[in-house]
GROMACS .gro file of C-alpha atoms in nm:
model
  116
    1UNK     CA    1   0.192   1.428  -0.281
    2UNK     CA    2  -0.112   1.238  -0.322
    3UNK     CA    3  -0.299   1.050  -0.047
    4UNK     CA    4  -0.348   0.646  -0.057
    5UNK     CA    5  -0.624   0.693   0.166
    6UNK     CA    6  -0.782   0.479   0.456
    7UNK     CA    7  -0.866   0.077   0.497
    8UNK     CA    8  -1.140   0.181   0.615
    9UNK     CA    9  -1.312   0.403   0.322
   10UNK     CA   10  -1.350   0.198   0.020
   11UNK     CA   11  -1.380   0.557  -0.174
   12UNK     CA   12  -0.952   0.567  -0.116
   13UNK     CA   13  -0.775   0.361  -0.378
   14UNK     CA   14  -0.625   0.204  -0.023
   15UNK     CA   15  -0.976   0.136   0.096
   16UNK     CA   16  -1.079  -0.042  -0.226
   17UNK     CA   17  -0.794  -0.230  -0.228
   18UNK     CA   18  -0.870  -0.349   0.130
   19UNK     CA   19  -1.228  -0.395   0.009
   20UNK     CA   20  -1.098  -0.639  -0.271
   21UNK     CA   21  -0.891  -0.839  -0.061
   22UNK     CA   22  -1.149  -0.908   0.236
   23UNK     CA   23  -1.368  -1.050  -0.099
   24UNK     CA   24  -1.114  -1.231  -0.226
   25UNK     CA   25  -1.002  -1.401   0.080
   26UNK     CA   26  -1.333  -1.450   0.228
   27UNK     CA   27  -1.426  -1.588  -0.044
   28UNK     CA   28  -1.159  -1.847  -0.076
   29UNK     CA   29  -1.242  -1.949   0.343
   30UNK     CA   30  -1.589  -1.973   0.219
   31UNK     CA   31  -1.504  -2.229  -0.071
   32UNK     CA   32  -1.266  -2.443   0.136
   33UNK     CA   33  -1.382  -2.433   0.487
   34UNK     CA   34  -1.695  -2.657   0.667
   35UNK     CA   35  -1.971  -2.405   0.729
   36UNK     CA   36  -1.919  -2.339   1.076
   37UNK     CA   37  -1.553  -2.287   1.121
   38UNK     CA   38  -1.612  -2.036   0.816
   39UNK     CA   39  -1.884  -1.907   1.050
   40UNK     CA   40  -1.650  -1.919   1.369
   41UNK     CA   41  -1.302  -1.762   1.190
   42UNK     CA   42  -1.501  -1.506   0.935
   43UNK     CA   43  -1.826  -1.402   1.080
   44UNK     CA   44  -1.762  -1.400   1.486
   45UNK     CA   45  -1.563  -1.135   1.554
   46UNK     CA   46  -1.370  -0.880   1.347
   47UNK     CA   47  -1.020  -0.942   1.470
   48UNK     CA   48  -1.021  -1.299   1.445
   49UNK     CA   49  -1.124  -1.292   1.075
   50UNK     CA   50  -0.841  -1.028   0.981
   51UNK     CA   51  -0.630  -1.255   1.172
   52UNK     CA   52  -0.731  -1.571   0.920
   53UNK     CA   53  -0.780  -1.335   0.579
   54UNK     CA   54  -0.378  -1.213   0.635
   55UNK     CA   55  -0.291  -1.584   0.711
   56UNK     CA   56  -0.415  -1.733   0.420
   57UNK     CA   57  -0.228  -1.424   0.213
   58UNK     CA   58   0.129  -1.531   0.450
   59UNK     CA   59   0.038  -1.899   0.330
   60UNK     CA   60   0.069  -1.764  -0.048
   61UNK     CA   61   0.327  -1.570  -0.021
   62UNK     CA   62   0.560  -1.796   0.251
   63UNK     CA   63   0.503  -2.132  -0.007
   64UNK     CA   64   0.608  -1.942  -0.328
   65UNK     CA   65   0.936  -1.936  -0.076
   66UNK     CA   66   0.885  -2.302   0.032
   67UNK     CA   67   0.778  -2.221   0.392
   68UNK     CA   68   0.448  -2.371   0.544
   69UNK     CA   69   0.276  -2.137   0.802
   70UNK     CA   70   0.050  -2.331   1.050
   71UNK     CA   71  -0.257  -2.213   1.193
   72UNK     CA   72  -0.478  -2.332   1.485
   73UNK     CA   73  -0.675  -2.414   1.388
   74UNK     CA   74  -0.514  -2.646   1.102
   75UNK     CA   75  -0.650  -2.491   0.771
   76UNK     CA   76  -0.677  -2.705   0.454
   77UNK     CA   77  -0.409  -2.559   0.185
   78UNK     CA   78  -0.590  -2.187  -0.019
   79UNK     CA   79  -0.257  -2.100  -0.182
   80UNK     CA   80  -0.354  -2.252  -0.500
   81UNK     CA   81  -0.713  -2.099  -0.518
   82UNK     CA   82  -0.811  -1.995  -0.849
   83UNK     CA   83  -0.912  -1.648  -0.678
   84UNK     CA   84  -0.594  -1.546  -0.616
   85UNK     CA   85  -0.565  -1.488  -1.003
   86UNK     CA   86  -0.792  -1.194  -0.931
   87UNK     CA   87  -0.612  -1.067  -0.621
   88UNK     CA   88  -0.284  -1.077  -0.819
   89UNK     CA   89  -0.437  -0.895  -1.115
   90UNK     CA   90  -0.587  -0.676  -0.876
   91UNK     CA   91  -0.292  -0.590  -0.687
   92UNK     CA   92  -0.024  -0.556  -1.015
   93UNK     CA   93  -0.287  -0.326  -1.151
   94UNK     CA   94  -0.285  -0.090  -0.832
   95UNK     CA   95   0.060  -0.109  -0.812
   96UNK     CA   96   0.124  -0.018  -1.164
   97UNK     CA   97  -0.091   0.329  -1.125
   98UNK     CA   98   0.044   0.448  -0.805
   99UNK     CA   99   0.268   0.746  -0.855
  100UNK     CA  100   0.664   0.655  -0.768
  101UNK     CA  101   0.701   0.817  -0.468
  102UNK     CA  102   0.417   0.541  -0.284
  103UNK     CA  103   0.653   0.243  -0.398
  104UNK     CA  104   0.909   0.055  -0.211
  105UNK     CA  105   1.234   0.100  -0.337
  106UNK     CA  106   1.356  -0.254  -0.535
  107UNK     CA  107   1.529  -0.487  -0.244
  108UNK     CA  108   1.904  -0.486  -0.247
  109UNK     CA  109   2.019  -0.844  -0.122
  110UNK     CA  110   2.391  -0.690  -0.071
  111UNK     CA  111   2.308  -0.311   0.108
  112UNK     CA  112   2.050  -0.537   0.368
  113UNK     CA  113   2.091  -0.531   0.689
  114UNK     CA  114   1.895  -0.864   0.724
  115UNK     CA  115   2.027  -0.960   1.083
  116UNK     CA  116   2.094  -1.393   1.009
   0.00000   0.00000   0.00000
């Protein structure tokens, strides 16, 4: 079986991937945010920026499904970016290359054992 790799080693089709998105989504923060709360969320400390890059990916994902995430603090809306064109492209294009065996099987609404 072949090996995804690491997020950390950009040399690992994983690691690219991770490299692509931390572009991607910084540079959305960068184009929407005042200078020094980019500064404070993105630049300060490592955890806190993963923290806001996977946010603004929930806020694209949870509005396709009409659900608003908050964040504190308040963020102005990314989900409509025109660089998520390049993380979706990005991210089909992975997808579509990795062997069968790395993909998640399709969802099956009536087999789930979604708890309601």
């Amino acid at each position: 079986m072949l090996d995804p790799g690491r997020l950390n080693d950009r040399r690992t089709p994983l690691g690219e991937l991770n490299w692509i998105f931390t572009a991607i989504t910084d540079t959305i923060a960068w184009n929407v945010l005042p200078r020094d709360l980019f500064q404070k969320l993105f630049r300060q400390d490592l955890l806190v920026a993963s923290l806001f890059r996977n946010f603004l990916l929930a806020e694209r994902i949870m509005r396709s499904y009409n659900c608003t995430p908050v964040s504190s603090p308040r963020l102005p809306p990314t989900y409509m970016h025109a660089m998520w064109q390049a993380w979706d492209w990005r991210w089909t294009s992975a997808s579509l290359s990795c062997p069968p065996s790395w993909r998640a099987p399709p969802f099956d609404p009536v087999n789930s054992s979604h708890s309601s």
